Each structure stands twice: as structure tokens, then as C-alpha cells.
Short mmCIF file of C-alpha atoms in Angstrom, two decimals:
data_model
loop_
_atom_site.label_atom_id
_atom_site.label_comp_id
_atom_site.label_asym_id
_atom_site.label_seq_id
_atom_site.Cartn_x
_atom_site.Cartn_y
_atom_site.Cartn_z
CA UNK A 1 -15.81 -23.34 3.53
CA UNK A 2 -16.06 -20.87 0.43
CA UNK A 3 -17.91 -21.84 -2.67
CA UNK A 4 -15.09 -21.86 -4.86
CA UNK A 5 -13.02 -23.88 -3.59
CA UNK A 6 -15.60 -27.27 -1.72
CA UNK A 7 -13.67 -28.97 -4.46
CA UNK A 8 -9.77 -29.55 -6.10
CA UNK A 9 -9.67 -27.49 -8.85
CA UNK A 10 -7.45 -26.40 -11.95
CA UNK A 11 -7.35 -22.49 -12.62
CA UNK A 12 -6.03 -22.19 -16.64
CA UNK A 13 -5.59 -18.53 -16.70
CA UNK A 14 -5.74 -18.00 -20.69
CA UNK A 15 -2.51 -15.94 -21.51
CA UNK A 16 -3.33 -12.74 -23.22
CA UNK A 17 0.86 -11.53 -23.07
CA UNK A 18 0.74 -10.10 -19.60
CA UNK A 19 1.39 -11.67 -16.19
CA UNK A 20 -2.23 -10.63 -14.58
CA UNK A 21 -4.18 -12.84 -12.01
CA UNK A 22 -7.12 -14.42 -12.65
CA UNK A 23 -9.64 -12.58 -15.12
CA UNK A 24 -8.67 -11.71 -18.65
CA UNK A 25 -9.22 -7.63 -18.30
CA UNK A 26 -8.84 -8.27 -14.76
CA UNK A 27 -6.60 -5.04 -13.19
CA UNK A 28 -7.60 -3.21 -16.69
CA UNK A 29 -11.33 -2.69 -14.54
CA UNK A 30 -13.33 0.05 -12.54
CA UNK A 31 -13.01 -0.77 -8.75
CA UNK A 32 -16.53 0.04 -7.95
CA UNK A 33 -19.17 -2.66 -6.22
CA UNK A 34 -22.41 -1.96 -7.63
CA UNK A 35 -25.63 -1.08 -6.16
CA UNK A 36 -27.81 -2.92 -9.13
CA UNK A 37 -29.12 -0.10 -10.88
CA UNK A 38 -29.71 -0.09 -14.12
CA UNK A 39 -30.52 -3.69 -15.44
CA UNK A 40 -34.06 -4.68 -15.51
CA UNK A 41 -36.41 -6.59 -13.28
CA UNK A 42 -34.99 -10.48 -14.17
CA UNK A 43 -32.33 -10.08 -15.86
CA UNK A 44 -28.73 -12.56 -13.78
CA UNK A 45 -27.10 -9.07 -13.74
CA UNK A 46 -29.39 -7.73 -11.78
CA UNK A 47 -29.98 -10.59 -9.72
CA UNK A 48 -26.29 -11.58 -8.71
CA UNK A 49 -25.64 -8.18 -8.74
CA UNK A 50 -27.62 -7.23 -5.70
CA UNK A 51 -26.45 -10.81 -3.77
CA UNK A 52 -23.08 -10.28 -5.15
CA UNK A 53 -22.90 -6.83 -3.50
CA UNK A 54 -23.71 -8.04 -0.27
CA UNK A 55 -21.04 -11.12 -0.31
CA UNK A 56 -18.56 -8.65 -1.18
CA UNK A 57 -19.03 -6.33 1.24
CA UNK A 58 -18.66 -9.02 4.06
CA UNK A 59 -16.35 -10.97 2.82
CA UNK A 60 -14.00 -7.16 2.73
CA UNK A 61 -15.50 -6.84 5.99
CA UNK A 62 -14.33 -10.35 7.52
CA UNK A 63 -10.39 -10.72 5.73
CA UNK A 64 -9.54 -7.46 6.07
CA UNK A 65 -9.82 -6.46 2.04
CA UNK A 66 -9.46 -2.51 1.51
CA UNK A 67 -12.99 -0.67 0.74
CA UNK A 68 -15.43 1.87 0.68
CA UNK A 69 -19.07 2.78 0.64
CA UNK A 70 -18.36 6.29 -0.84
CA UNK A 71 -21.28 5.74 -2.00
CA UNK A 72 -23.12 7.34 -6.11
CA UNK A 73 -23.99 10.18 -7.82
CA UNK A 74 -26.50 10.54 -10.72
CA UNK A 75 -26.69 13.70 -12.21
CA UNK A 76 -29.28 15.39 -14.38
CA UNK A 77 -28.27 18.65 -16.12
CA UNK A 78 -31.91 18.87 -17.79
CA UNK A 79 -35.62 17.96 -17.66
CA UNK A 80 -35.07 15.05 -20.21
CA UNK A 81 -32.44 13.51 -18.22
CA UNK A 82 -34.05 13.98 -15.04
CA UNK A 83 -36.71 11.83 -16.46
CA UNK A 84 -34.15 9.22 -16.76
CA UNK A 85 -33.16 9.08 -12.77
CA UNK A 86 -36.31 9.51 -11.76
CA UNK A 87 -37.04 5.45 -13.74
CA UNK A 88 -33.89 4.37 -12.31
CA UNK A 89 -35.20 6.09 -9.09
CA UNK A 90 -38.26 3.70 -9.43
CA UNK A 91 -36.49 0.81 -11.07
CA UNK A 92 -34.21 0.78 -7.29
CA UNK A 93 -37.26 1.09 -5.31
CA UNK A 94 -39.13 -1.75 -6.68
CA UNK A 95 -36.11 -4.06 -6.41
CA UNK A 96 -35.37 -2.84 -2.85
CA UNK A 97 -32.46 -1.21 -3.63
CA UNK A 98 -32.04 2.45 -1.35
CA UNK A 99 -32.23 4.89 -3.47
CA UNK A 100 -33.16 8.60 -2.65
CA UNK A 101 -33.01 11.98 -4.59
CA UNK A 102 -30.79 14.60 -2.44
CA UNK A 103 -31.85 18.37 -2.69
CA UNK A 104 -29.62 20.55 -4.97
CA UNK A 105 -28.14 22.70 -1.43
CA UNK A 106 -27.35 19.53 0.19
CA UNK A 107 -25.72 18.17 -2.65
CA UNK A 108 -23.64 21.71 -2.95
CA UNK A 109 -22.86 21.76 0.55
CA UNK A 110 -21.28 18.56 0.10
CA UNK A 111 -19.30 18.74 -3.65
CA UNK A 112 -19.21 21.99 -3.82
CA UNK A 113 -17.37 21.43 -7.26
CA UNK A 114 -19.52 18.74 -8.55
CA UNK A 115 -22.23 20.71 -11.02
CA UNK A 116 -25.97 19.54 -11.36
CA UNK A 117 -28.95 22.26 -12.38
CA UNK A 118 -31.55 19.76 -12.57
CA UNK A 119 -31.54 16.87 -9.45
CA UNK A 120 -29.11 14.11 -7.92
CA UNK A 121 -29.68 10.84 -7.24
CA UNK A 122 -27.87 8.86 -5.16
CA UNK A 123 -26.90 5.54 -4.63
CA UNK A 124 -25.62 5.01 -0.95
CA UNK A 125 -24.76 1.41 -1.29
CA UNK A 126 -22.09 2.07 -4.13
CA UNK A 127 -18.67 1.53 -2.65
CA UNK A 128 -15.39 1.35 -3.92
CA UNK A 129 -13.01 -2.01 -3.42
CA UNK A 130 -9.18 -3.11 -3.87
CA UNK A 131 -9.61 -5.45 -6.63
CA UNK A 132 -6.11 -6.40 -6.67
CA UNK A 133 -6.36 -7.37 -2.93
CA UNK A 134 -9.26 -8.55 -3.58
CA UNK A 135 -7.93 -11.30 -6.43
CA UNK A 136 -4.79 -11.85 -3.85
CA UNK A 137 -7.06 -12.44 -1.75
CA UNK A 138 -9.15 -15.41 -3.61
CA UNK A 139 -5.73 -16.73 -5.36
CA UNK A 140 -4.62 -17.62 -1.60
CA UNK A 141 -7.88 -19.27 -0.75
CA UNK A 142 -8.05 -20.97 -4.27
CA UNK A 143 -4.52 -22.27 -3.47
CA UNK A 144 -4.39 -22.90 0.23
CA UNK A 145 -7.50 -25.14 -0.37
CA UNK A 146 -6.03 -27.53 -3.01
CA UNK A 147 -6.25 -25.16 -6.23
CA UNK A 148 -3.83 -25.65 -9.02
CA UNK A 149 -2.99 -22.15 -10.48
CA UNK A 150 -1.50 -22.08 -14.38
CA UNK A 151 -0.25 -18.43 -15.27
CA UNK A 152 1.46 -17.99 -18.68
CA UNK A 153 -0.41 -20.51 -19.73
CA UNK A 154 -2.70 -20.72 -23.19
CA UNK A 155 -5.54 -23.10 -23.84
CA UNK A 156 -4.56 -24.78 -27.02
CA UNK A 157 -7.93 -27.04 -27.48
CA UNK A 158 -10.45 -28.71 -25.39
CA UNK A 159 -12.18 -31.69 -26.00
CA UNK A 160 -15.06 -33.62 -24.44
CA UNK A 161 -14.62 -37.10 -23.94
CA UNK A 162 -18.16 -38.76 -25.06
CA UNK A 163 -19.81 -35.47 -25.05
CA UNK A 164 -17.81 -34.41 -21.39
CA UNK A 165 -19.57 -38.10 -19.89
CA UNK A 166 -16.38 -39.43 -19.29
CA UNK A 167 -14.70 -35.61 -18.59
CA UNK A 168 -12.61 -32.95 -20.04
CA UNK A 169 -9.57 -33.31 -22.27
CA UNK A 170 -7.59 -29.86 -22.26
CA UNK A 171 -4.03 -28.83 -24.33
CA UNK A 172 -2.26 -26.48 -22.85
CA UNK A 173 1.36 -24.90 -23.60
CA UNK A 174 3.42 -22.81 -21.55
CA UNK A 175 4.61 -19.48 -22.38
CA UNK A 176 8.44 -20.26 -22.21
CA UNK A 177 8.07 -23.65 -23.58
CA UNK A 178 6.93 -25.17 -26.72
CA UNK A 179 5.85 -28.59 -25.08
CA UNK A 180 2.18 -28.97 -24.87
CA UNK A 181 0.40 -30.49 -21.28
CA UNK A 182 -2.61 -32.22 -21.67
CA UNK A 183 -4.93 -31.78 -18.15
CA UNK A 184 -7.79 -33.77 -18.04
CA UNK A 185 -10.94 -32.67 -15.61
CA UNK A 186 -14.76 -34.16 -15.02
CA UNK A 187 -15.80 -30.38 -15.71
CA UNK A 188 -15.05 -27.65 -17.70
CA UNK A 189 -16.02 -24.04 -16.41
CA UNK A 190 -15.77 -21.63 -19.34
CA UNK A 191 -15.07 -18.41 -17.45
CA UNK A 192 -12.18 -16.88 -19.95
CA UNK A 193 -13.56 -13.58 -20.12
CA UNK A 194 -12.23 -12.12 -23.62
CA UNK A 195 -11.58 -15.33 -24.91
CA UNK A 196 -14.78 -17.18 -23.47
CA UNK A 197 -16.93 -16.48 -26.84
CA UNK A 198 -13.72 -18.41 -29.01
CA UNK A 199 -13.53 -20.87 -26.71
CA UNK A 200 -16.47 -21.36 -26.72
CA UNK A 201 -17.31 -22.11 -30.40
CA UNK A 202 -14.03 -24.64 -30.49
CA UNK A 203 -16.35 -26.14 -28.08
CA UNK A 204 -19.25 -26.20 -29.70
CA UNK A 205 -21.50 -27.37 -33.22
CA UNK A 206 -21.64 -24.17 -35.43
CA UNK A 207 -25.25 -23.69 -34.70
CA UNK A 208 -24.59 -22.73 -31.54
CA UNK A 209 -21.61 -20.72 -32.19
CA UNK A 210 -21.40 -16.44 -31.20
CA UNK A 211 -20.29 -13.63 -32.29
CA UNK A 212 -17.74 -12.08 -29.72
CA UNK A 213 -17.50 -7.90 -29.88
CA UNK A 214 -15.16 -5.83 -27.99
CA UNK A 215 -16.00 -2.50 -26.23
CA UNK A 216 -13.11 -1.17 -25.03
CA UNK A 217 -13.00 1.89 -22.89
CA UNK A 218 -10.23 4.60 -21.96
CA UNK A 219 -9.24 5.77 -19.08
CA UNK A 220 -8.10 9.48 -17.47
CA UNK A 221 -6.20 10.74 -14.98
CA UNK A 222 -6.70 13.92 -12.83
CA UNK A 223 -3.32 14.68 -11.75
CA UNK A 224 -4.54 18.53 -9.44
CA UNK A 225 -5.02 18.58 -6.37
CA UNK A 226 -8.61 20.22 -6.66
CA UNK A 227 -11.12 19.27 -7.57
CA UNK A 228 -11.33 15.98 -6.25
CA UNK A 229 -15.01 15.01 -4.69
CA UNK A 230 -15.32 11.74 -2.62
CA UNK A 231 -18.47 10.28 -3.85
CA UNK A 232 -18.80 8.71 -7.11
CA UNK A 233 -20.07 10.69 -10.20
CA UNK A 234 -22.06 9.28 -13.02
CA UNK A 235 -24.05 11.64 -15.57
CA UNK A 236 -27.93 10.23 -16.05
CA UNK A 237 -28.16 6.72 -18.45
CA UNK A 238 -28.74 7.60 -22.14
CA UNK A 239 -30.86 5.41 -23.89
CA UNK A 240 -29.14 2.62 -26.09
CA UNK A 241 -25.84 3.79 -25.15
CA UNK A 242 -23.17 0.95 -24.66
CA UNK A 243 -21.49 2.18 -21.33
CA UNK A 244 -22.54 4.27 -18.72
CA UNK A 245 -21.22 7.22 -19.50
CA UNK A 246 -17.72 9.28 -18.48
CA UNK A 247 -18.26 9.15 -14.95
CA UNK A 248 -15.69 9.93 -12.31
CA UNK A 249 -14.07 7.48 -9.68
CA UNK A 250 -11.52 6.51 -7.74
CA UNK A 251 -8.95 3.95 -6.03
CA UNK A 252 -8.66 3.28 -2.28
CA UNK A 253 -6.01 5.94 -2.24
CA UNK A 254 -8.34 8.79 -3.10
CA UNK A 255 -6.76 8.97 -6.81
CA UNK A 256 -9.68 10.21 -9.16
CA UNK A 257 -9.84 8.72 -12.88
CA UNK A 258 -12.61 9.32 -15.21
CA UNK A 259 -14.18 6.85 -18.13
CA UNK A 260 -14.45 4.58 -19.45
CA UNK A 261 -16.10 5.98 -22.72
CA UNK A 262 -17.11 3.62 -25.65
CA UNK A 263 -15.17 2.81 -28.65
CA UNK A 264 -15.80 -1.01 -30.67
CA UNK A 265 -12.44 -2.68 -31.88
CA UNK A 266 -11.91 -6.00 -33.35
CA UNK A 267 -8.82 -7.01 -31.71
CA UNK A 268 -9.10 -8.07 -27.72
CA UNK A 269 -5.27 -7.06 -27.28
CA UNK A 270 -6.13 -3.73 -29.01
CA UNK A 271 -5.28 -1.84 -25.38
CA UNK A 272 -4.00 0.93 -26.85
CA UNK A 273 -4.87 4.77 -25.73
CA UNK A 274 -6.49 7.05 -28.50
CA UNK A 275 -5.76 10.40 -28.02
CA UNK A 276 -8.58 11.60 -30.43
CA UNK A 277 -10.85 10.54 -27.67
CA UNK A 278 -9.65 13.37 -25.10
CA UNK A 279 -11.84 16.06 -26.31
CA UNK A 280 -15.38 14.17 -26.51
CA UNK A 281 -14.14 12.79 -23.04
CA UNK A 282 -13.41 16.40 -21.59
CA UNK A 283 -16.80 17.44 -22.80
CA UNK A 284 -18.51 15.23 -21.12
CA UNK A 285 -16.58 15.65 -17.72
CA UNK A 286 -16.54 19.18 -17.94
CA UNK A 287 -20.57 18.81 -17.58
CA UNK A 288 -20.58 17.81 -14.30
CA UNK A 289 -17.11 19.00 -12.95
CA UNK A 290 -16.68 22.09 -14.94
CA UNK A 291 -13.81 23.59 -12.77
CA UNK A 292 -11.81 21.32 -13.44
CA UNK A 293 -8.05 22.12 -15.16
CA UNK A 294 -8.54 20.86 -18.54
CA UNK A 295 -4.19 20.39 -18.98
CA UNK A 296 -4.12 18.17 -15.87
CA UNK A 297 -6.39 14.93 -17.43
CA UNK A 298 -4.45 12.75 -19.22
CA UNK A 299 -4.95 9.93 -21.15
CA UNK A 300 -3.85 6.63 -18.72
CA UNK A 301 -5.17 3.34 -19.83
CA UNK A 302 -7.57 1.20 -21.89
CA UNK A 303 -9.61 -1.95 -21.13
CA UNK A 304 -11.60 -4.18 -23.04
CA UNK A 305 -15.43 -5.06 -21.77
CA UNK A 306 -16.53 -8.73 -23.80
CA UNK A 307 -19.85 -7.89 -25.24
CA UNK A 308 -22.33 -10.28 -26.79
CA UNK A 309 -23.60 -7.47 -29.18
CA UNK A 310 -23.92 -3.48 -29.47
CA UNK A 311 -27.09 -3.46 -27.13
CA UNK A 312 -27.30 -0.85 -24.56
CA UNK A 313 -25.76 -1.31 -20.59
CA UNK A 314 -28.93 -0.20 -19.16
CA UNK A 315 -32.16 -1.84 -19.43
CA UNK A 316 -35.02 -0.17 -20.63
CA UNK A 317 -38.06 -2.38 -21.48
CA UNK A 318 -37.83 -5.53 -23.94
CA UNK A 319 -36.65 -5.64 -27.47
CA UNK A 320 -34.68 -2.48 -26.17
CA UNK A 321 -31.47 -4.29 -26.99
CA UNK A 322 -30.04 -5.10 -23.72
CA UNK A 323 -27.78 -7.80 -22.83
CA UNK A 324 -27.83 -9.96 -20.21
CA UNK A 325 -24.66 -12.46 -18.83
CA UNK A 326 -25.06 -15.55 -20.41
CA UNK A 327 -24.63 -18.52 -17.59
CA UNK A 328 -25.76 -21.90 -18.59
CA UNK A 329 -24.96 -25.80 -18.80
CA UNK A 330 -24.68 -26.20 -22.19
CA UNK A 331 -26.74 -29.35 -23.59
CA UNK A 332 -25.23 -32.29 -24.82
CA UNK A 333 -22.06 -31.59 -23.12
CA UNK A 334 -22.40 -33.27 -19.99
CA UNK A 335 -19.83 -30.73 -16.91
CA UNK A 336 -19.69 -27.64 -19.05
CA UNK A 337 -20.48 -24.49 -17.79
CA UNK A 338 -20.54 -21.77 -19.78
CA UNK A 339 -19.56 -17.42 -19.03
CA UNK A 340 -20.19 -15.47 -21.61
CA UNK A 341 -20.48 -11.74 -21.41
CA UNK A 342 -19.27 -11.09 -18.20
CA UNK A 343 -18.50 -7.45 -18.63
CA UNK A 344 -19.75 -4.88 -15.47
CA UNK A 345 -21.42 -5.52 -13.38
CA UNK A 346 -18.97 -8.50 -12.92
CA UNK A 347 -16.80 -7.85 -10.07
CA UNK A 348 -19.33 -6.67 -7.74
CA UNK A 349 -21.29 -10.42 -8.99
CA UNK A 350 -18.00 -12.39 -8.44
CA UNK A 351 -18.56 -14.54 -5.27
CA UNK A 352 -22.84 -14.99 -6.37
CA UNK A 353 -21.23 -16.16 -9.80
CA UNK A 354 -19.02 -18.61 -8.12
CA UNK A 355 -22.49 -19.85 -6.13
CA UNK A 356 -24.42 -20.17 -9.11
CA UNK A 357 -22.06 -22.41 -11.52
CA UNK A 358 -21.39 -24.63 -8.42
CA UNK A 359 -25.20 -24.66 -7.83
CA UNK A 360 -25.54 -25.74 -11.84
CA UNK A 361 -22.62 -28.14 -11.58
CA UNK A 362 -23.40 -29.92 -8.60
CA UNK A 363 -27.20 -29.28 -7.01
#
């Protein structure tokens, strides 16, 4: 039996105004299965991404969830960027993740429209997954084993009963009703995504409160038939950047998109797309795909990543501001597990996170 379905449970989706399935930035995410290249030697992001990647590929194969081992290229255009690629290569090798430089001549033969002036680093275990089908499978599996899913439901309050030793009282309300429903549970798992820190702050004492940060990323569609690479394409990582640059990904239909960029916002519901960000995105895209028809690149949608700060997305060393996942039992509150800052590679890590949470609760 899958770890998320071993015990009867109730899942409450924090309702934000749209009827999507589990998660809070759910369908506004890339559908990439990450290899685990950027997150440092001892982080939860690394360990859970590596384990989750294998679990994801295995589950997709077993349950016929659409996926493809698309591979990923990371490109350098000058000597400085090449140094970053070498660091990424050496780190991946040190943790056993397959990675290799490929000759520029081979890269040009395989993807003639992609420009790399200095080097191409290939990640052969990076892939893509139909995240909609994946979440639908999890929902169906959860419910078939006795789980209850309450969508369009807002959490009004969460109260520990005797610090959680007698369970938890959760008051909710449906979007279509003013009535309040009370649910009691032995354990509480806060995996509310964008709402996770506010929910945690409503339970924990002020000395343990955190400040949420919201990084909006805009995505850009491309309607022309060419160029249309079949490999994921990423620029070299930039020290201190909150994202991985405006990169090229694709979905299971082969439609390509670019993004996300990073725009800090105060409102986690602000999914408006910002036309003024398009010129800068085009400059980044044309650095590695110069043959695109610029007029065919259009703003598509945006998503928001739940952040614990404005630190970099790539680990560069101790004290560099890199922010890891926070997954922990909260001291003094029995049966309470917090999942905070679950951004990328959260999708890839999701099955491994489920196992970790089960181990924390039930060992």
C-alpha cells in the first residue's frame, strides 16, 4: 500500500478561488522531474529530490502516468558561465547523479536551433511528467483507500487539544455555505503551500512565527512551429538568483514554454501576468534560442512559489542564503508536522516527502 494511504485521513484543500486538485500552486507549476543538481550536499531538497525522482519514474511506469525522459541541457555562453557549469558537473558527480559535458558539435547536430557558445552540460535523468494525471492518480488512490478530500473548503481555525495530545480541532467552511464544520484528527500535517506559513503562524507562539515570501513567475507560450527543441534547455545558474533563469521546457504534447522569471509580490493570489516583463524574458530566451519568432512569444500564465526568504535557488556554500525545505515535527505540539517552503523541486520530491512525513509521525 502506498505510504499516503496506509491510514485513514482527511485532506482539506485550502481553497483560494479556483477548483484545482491538491496543492496551492498546483497547476501553475512546471512539469519537470528534476535530477537534483542545485541544492547542496546535505539539504532536504537534494535527498528528497534524488529519492523522489526514482519513486516518480517507478510510479509513472507502474500506473501508466504519462512521462518522458526528455533530458536537460545547461548552457554556458562565456568563460564565467562555464565555471558555473563545471561546479554543477562536479557536484552532481560527487552525489552520484549522472551528468556529462557533450561536444558542441554533437549538441549542434542534435538541437541545431539551440545556441551554446562555450559548453553544454547534459543531465540524462531529467524528465517531464503529466502533473495533472499524476495528481489525479494520487487523488483516486487516496480516496480508494478510505481518504476523504474536501475541496472548495477554507480552514477557519486549527486548535490543538491539550497541545495535541488529545488531537486537533479544525474548523472549516465551504465556499457555498456560511456554516462552519468541525473536524477532529489525531494528527495535523500542514502542507498548505502558499498558505502554509500563515497557517503555521496561527498555531505556533509568536516567537516561532515566520514571514512568508511570494515569488511570482511568469510563463511564456510559443505558437510558431519552429524552432521547437525536444530537450529541456536551461541557462547557467546565476549566483544568488531566486530562480534558475528563463528556461525552455515542454509538456507531454510537445508544446514548449519559457519561464519562470522572478517577481516578488505581497499577495499570494496575485496571478496577473505583467506585460512589462516580456522584453527582459525575450533577451534571456534569445541568448540560447536566437531563431525564435519574437512576435510568437506571448505571456501565458503565472504561478507563485512559496518562499522562506529571498535567498538563492542554487546552493553555493555555507552562508550563501540558500533556503532548504522545512519539514519537521513541531516541538510541544504532539502530532503536528509542518511542511514549509515546499517549492521546486517539490513535485519531484513529493512521494519522498510523503514517506518522510509518515516516518516523522509513526516511525
